[in-house]
GROMACS .gro file of C-alpha atoms in nm:
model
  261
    1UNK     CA    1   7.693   6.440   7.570
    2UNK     CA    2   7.866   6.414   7.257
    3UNK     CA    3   8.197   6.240   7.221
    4UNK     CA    4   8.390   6.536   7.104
    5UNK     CA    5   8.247   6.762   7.402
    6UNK     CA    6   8.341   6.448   7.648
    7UNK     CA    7   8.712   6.490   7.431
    8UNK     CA    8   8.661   6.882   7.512
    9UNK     CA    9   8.560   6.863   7.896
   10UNK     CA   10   8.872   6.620   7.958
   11UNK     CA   11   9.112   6.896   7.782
   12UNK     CA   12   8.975   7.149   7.995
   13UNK     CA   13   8.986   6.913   8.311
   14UNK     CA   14   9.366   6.832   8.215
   15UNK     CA   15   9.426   7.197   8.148
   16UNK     CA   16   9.282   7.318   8.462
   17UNK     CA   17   9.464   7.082   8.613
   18UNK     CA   18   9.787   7.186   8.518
   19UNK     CA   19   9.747   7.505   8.574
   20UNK     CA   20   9.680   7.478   8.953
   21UNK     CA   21   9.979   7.232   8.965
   22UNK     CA   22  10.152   7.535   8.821
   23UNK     CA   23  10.048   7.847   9.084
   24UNK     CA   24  10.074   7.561   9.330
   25UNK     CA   25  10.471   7.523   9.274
   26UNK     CA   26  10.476   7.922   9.238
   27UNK     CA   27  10.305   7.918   9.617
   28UNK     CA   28  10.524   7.687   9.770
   29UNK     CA   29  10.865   7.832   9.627
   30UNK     CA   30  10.824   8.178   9.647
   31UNK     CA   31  11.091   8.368   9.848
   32UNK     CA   32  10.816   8.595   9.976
   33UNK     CA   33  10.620   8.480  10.294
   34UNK     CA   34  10.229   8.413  10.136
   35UNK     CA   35   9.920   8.402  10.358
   36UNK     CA   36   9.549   8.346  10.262
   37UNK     CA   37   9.246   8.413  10.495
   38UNK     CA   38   8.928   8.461  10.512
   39UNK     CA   39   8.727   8.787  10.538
   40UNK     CA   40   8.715   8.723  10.928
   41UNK     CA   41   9.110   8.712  10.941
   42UNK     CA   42   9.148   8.348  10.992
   43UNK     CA   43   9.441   8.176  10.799
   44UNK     CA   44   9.329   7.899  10.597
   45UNK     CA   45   9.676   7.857  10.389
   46UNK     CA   46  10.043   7.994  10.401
   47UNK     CA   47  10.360   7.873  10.208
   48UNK     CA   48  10.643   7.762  10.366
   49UNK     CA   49  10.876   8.062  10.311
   50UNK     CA   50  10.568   8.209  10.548
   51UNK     CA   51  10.675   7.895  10.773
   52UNK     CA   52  11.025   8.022  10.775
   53UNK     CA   53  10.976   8.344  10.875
   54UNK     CA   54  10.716   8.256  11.205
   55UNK     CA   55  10.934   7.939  11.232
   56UNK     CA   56  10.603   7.746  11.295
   57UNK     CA   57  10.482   7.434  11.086
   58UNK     CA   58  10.227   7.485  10.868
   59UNK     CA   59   9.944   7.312  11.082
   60UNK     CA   60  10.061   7.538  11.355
   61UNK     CA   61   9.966   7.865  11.179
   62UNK     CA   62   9.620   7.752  10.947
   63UNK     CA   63   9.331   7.792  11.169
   64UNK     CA   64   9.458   8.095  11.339
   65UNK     CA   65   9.400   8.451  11.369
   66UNK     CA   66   9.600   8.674  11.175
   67UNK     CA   67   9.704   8.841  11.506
   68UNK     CA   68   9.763   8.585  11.693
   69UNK     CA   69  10.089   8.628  11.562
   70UNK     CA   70  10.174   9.008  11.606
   71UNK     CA   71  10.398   9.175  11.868
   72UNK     CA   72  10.154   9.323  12.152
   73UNK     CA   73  10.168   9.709  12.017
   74UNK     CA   74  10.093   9.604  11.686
   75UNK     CA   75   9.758   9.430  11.719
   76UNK     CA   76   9.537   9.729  11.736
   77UNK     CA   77   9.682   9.818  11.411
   78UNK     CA   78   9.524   9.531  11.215
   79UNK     CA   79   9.129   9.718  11.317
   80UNK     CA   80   9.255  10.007  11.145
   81UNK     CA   81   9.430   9.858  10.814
   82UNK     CA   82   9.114   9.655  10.744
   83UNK     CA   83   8.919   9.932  10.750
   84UNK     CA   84   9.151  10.096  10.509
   85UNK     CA   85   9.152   9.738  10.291
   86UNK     CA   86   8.751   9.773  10.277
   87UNK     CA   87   8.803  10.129  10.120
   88UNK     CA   88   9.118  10.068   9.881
   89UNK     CA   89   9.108   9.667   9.868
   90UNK     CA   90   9.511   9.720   9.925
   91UNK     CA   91   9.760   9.810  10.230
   92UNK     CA   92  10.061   9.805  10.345
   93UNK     CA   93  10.249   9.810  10.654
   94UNK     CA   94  10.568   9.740  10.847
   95UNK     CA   95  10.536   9.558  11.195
   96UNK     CA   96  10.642   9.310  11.422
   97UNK     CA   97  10.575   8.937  11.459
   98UNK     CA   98  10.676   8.689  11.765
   99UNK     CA   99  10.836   8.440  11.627
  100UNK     CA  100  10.777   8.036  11.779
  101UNK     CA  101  11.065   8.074  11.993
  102UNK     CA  102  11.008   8.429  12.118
  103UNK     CA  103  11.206   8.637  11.909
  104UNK     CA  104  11.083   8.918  11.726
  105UNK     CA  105  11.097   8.964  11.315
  106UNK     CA  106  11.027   9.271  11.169
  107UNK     CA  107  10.820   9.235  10.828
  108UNK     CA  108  10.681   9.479  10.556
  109UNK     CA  109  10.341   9.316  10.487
  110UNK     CA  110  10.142   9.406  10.153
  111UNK     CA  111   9.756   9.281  10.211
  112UNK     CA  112   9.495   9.254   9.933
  113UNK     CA  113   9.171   9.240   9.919
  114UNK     CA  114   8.940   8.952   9.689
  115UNK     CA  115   8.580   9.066   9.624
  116UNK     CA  116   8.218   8.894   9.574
  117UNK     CA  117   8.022   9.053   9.302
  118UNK     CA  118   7.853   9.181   9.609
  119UNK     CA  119   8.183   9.395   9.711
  120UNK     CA  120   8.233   9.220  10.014
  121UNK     CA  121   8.557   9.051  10.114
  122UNK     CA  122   8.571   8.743  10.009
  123UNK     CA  123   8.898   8.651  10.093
  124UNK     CA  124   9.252   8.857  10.170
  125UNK     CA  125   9.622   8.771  10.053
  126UNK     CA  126   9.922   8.856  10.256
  127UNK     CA  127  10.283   8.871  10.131
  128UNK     CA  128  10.515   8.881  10.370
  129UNK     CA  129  10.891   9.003  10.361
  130UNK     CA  130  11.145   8.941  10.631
  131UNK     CA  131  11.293   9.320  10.700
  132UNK     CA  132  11.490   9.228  10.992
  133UNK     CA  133  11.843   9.274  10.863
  134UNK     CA  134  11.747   9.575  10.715
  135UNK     CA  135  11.592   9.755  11.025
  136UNK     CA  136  11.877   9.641  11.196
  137UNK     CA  137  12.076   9.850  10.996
  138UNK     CA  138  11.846  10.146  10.974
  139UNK     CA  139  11.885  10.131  11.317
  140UNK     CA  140  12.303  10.106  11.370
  141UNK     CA  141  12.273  10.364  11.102
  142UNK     CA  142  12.048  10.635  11.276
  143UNK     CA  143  12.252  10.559  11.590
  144UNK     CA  144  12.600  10.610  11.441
  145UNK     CA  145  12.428  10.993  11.325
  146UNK     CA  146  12.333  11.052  11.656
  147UNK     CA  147  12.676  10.998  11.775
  148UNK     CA  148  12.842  11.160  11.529
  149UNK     CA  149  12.547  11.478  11.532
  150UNK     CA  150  12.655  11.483  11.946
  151UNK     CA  151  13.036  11.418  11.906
  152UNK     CA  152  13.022  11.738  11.672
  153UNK     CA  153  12.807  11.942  11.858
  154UNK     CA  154  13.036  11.894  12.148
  155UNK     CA  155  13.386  11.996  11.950
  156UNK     CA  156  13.514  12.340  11.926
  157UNK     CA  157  13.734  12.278  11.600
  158UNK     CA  158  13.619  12.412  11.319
  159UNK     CA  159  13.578  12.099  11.038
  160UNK     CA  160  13.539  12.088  10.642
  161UNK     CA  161  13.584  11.881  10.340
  162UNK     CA  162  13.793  12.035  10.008
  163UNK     CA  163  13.899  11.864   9.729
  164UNK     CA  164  14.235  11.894   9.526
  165UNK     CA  165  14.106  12.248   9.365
  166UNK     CA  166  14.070  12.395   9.748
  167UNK     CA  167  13.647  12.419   9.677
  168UNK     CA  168  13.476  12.384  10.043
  169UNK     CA  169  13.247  12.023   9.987
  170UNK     CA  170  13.111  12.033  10.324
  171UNK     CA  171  13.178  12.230  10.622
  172UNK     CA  172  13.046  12.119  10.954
  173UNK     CA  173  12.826  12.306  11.200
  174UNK     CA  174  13.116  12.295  11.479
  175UNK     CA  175  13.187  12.647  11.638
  176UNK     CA  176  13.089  12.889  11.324
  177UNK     CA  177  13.247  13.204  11.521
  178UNK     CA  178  13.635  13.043  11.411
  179UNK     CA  179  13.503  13.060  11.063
  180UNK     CA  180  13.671  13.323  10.792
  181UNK     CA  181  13.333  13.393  10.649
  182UNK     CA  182  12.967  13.276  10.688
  183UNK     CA  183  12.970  12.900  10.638
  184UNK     CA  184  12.682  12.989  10.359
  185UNK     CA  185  12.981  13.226  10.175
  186UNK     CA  186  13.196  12.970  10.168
  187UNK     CA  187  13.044  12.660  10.100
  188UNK     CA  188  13.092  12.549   9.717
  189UNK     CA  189  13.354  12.810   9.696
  190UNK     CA  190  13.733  12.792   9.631
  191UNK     CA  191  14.003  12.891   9.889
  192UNK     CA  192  14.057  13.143   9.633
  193UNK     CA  193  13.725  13.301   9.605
  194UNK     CA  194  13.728  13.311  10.013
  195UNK     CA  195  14.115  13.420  10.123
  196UNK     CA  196  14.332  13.716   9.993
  197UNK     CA  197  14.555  13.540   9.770
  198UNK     CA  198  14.841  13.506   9.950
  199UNK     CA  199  14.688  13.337  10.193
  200UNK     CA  200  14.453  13.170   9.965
  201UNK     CA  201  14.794  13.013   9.791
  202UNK     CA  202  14.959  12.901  10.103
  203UNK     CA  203  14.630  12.704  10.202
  204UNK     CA  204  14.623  12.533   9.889
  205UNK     CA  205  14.948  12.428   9.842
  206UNK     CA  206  14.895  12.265  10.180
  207UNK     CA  207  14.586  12.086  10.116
  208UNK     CA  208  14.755  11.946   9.769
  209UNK     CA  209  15.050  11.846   9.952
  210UNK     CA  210  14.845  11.649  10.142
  211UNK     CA  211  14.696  11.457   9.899
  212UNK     CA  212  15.004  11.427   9.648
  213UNK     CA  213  15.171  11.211   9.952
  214UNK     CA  214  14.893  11.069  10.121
  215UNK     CA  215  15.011  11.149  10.427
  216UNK     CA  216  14.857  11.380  10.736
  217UNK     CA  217  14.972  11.733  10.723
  218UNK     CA  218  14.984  12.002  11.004
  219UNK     CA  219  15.014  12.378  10.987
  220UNK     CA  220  14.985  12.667  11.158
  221UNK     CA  221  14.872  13.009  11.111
  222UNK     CA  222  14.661  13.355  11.207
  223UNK     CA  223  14.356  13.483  11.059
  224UNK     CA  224  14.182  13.765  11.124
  225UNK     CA  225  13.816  13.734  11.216
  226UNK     CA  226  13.593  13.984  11.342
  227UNK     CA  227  13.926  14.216  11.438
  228UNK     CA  228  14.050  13.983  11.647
  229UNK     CA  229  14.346  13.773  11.522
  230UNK     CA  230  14.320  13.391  11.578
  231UNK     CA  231  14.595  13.121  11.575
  232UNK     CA  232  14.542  12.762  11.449
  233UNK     CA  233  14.687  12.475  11.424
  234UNK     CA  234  14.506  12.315  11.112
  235UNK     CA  235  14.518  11.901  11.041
  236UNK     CA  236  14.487  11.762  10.705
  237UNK     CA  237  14.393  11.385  10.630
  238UNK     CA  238  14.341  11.260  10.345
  239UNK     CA  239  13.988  11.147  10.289
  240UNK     CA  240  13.988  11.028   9.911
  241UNK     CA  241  14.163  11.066   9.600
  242UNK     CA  242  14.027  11.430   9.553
  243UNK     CA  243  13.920  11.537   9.901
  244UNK     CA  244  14.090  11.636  10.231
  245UNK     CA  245  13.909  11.615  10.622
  246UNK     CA  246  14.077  11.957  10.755
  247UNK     CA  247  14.046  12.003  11.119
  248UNK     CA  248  14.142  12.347  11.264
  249UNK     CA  249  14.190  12.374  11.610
  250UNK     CA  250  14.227  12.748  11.822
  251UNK     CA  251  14.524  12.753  11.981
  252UNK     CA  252  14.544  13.103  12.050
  253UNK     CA  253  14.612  13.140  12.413
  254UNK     CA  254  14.902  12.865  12.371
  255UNK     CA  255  15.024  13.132  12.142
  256UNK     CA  256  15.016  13.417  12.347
  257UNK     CA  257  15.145  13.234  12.667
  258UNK     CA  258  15.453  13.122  12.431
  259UNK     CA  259  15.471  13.472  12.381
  260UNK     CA  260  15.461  13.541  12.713
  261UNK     CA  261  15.736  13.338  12.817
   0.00000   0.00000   0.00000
């Protein structure tokens, strides 16, 4: 061998070299939990983010099965997605892992397939990201809707949104029979396009009164719906800038036993 290919194969070495020095720091600092195994599932490396999230040490993980770490109702699922990996050479999915002291983590994993020219697995790459927080709040979320969905369902006030040109923004689905019109005939439209226009004007000067003071108004008043005349007592609060939360409550039979005395 030449001196200048001896000169070539040490640049190459050297470059080599650096380069693996180079995805090796990428490996080790990346935010995002990494895991490398072979085609039979075993890990043979993982970074230490991965480390974080399992809360093992890193001799504690290599040399295991994938699995070993996965909630109960989860491990059937890995069967399936590496069957799908063998078609697409890529899947994803969100799961649970137990963690070294017990606890749970919820993750969204990303898996990828490496091929031999033979288009068998060769080995497979897991990133890992720690979705805890964020289930947590999907979660609170989902529950507060509930709530609210059942704490709605149960009133018998009628309840909408307007903003500061009287246009109905949203109108809830709490006892539609105490509604003027059809909630679809009034939703998007003004108090104008709804009322007669005296009435129309009284209800917006209300709801602007409300918001030019910031404060919680009250009124009362009848309407007629379906022939039979209705009294509320209807409760402004300010909800932004623009928009009101009106809640309008029956209160007809206190009426007519006021009337009564």
């Amino acid at each position: 061998m030449s001196v200048n290919n001896v000169k070539q194969l040490k640049k190459r070495i050297s470059e080599l070299k650096k380069s693996e020095e180079k995805y090796s720091v990428i490996f080790e600092k990346s935010p995002t939990g990494i895991t490398l195994l072979n085609a039979d599932g075993i890990i043979i490396d993982c970074n230490q983010a991965d480390c974080d999230i399992l809360g093992y040490d890193k001799e504690n993980i290599i040399g295991k099965h994938i699995t070993e770490f996965f909630n109960d109702q989860y491990k059937a699922l890995f069967k399936v997605k590496f069957r799908e990996l063998l078609e697409t050479g890529c899947v994803k999915a969100d799961l649970e892992l137990v963690r070294s002291d017990g606890s749970i983590v919820c993750v969204a994993r990303t898996v990828s397939a490496v091929f031999d020219k033979n288009g068998n697995i060769e080995n497979i790459i897991v990133h890992t990201l720690d979705i805890t927080e964020r289930k947590k709040n999907e979660q609170a979320l989902l529950k507060s809707e509930n709530q609210l969905r059942s704490l709605f369902n149960a009133m018998k006030d009628i309840v909408f949104e307007m903003d500061y040109d009287g246009r109905y923004i949203y109108i809830a689905p709490t006892s539609p029979e105490l509604l003027y019109k059809l909630p679809d005939e009034m939703l998007g439209k003004t108090l104008h396009e709804v009322f007669p226009q005296k009435q129309a004007d009284m209800f917006l000067e209300f709801i602007r009164k409300c918001l030019d003071e910031r404060e919680v108004k009250t009124i009362e008043y009848p309407l007629k719906i379906k022939d039979k005349t209705v009294w509320f007592e209807g409760r402004a609060v300010p909800k932004s800038s623009n928009t009101v939360l009106y809640i309008g409550r029956d209160i007809t039979s206190q009426k007519e036993s006021e009337n009564a005395l």
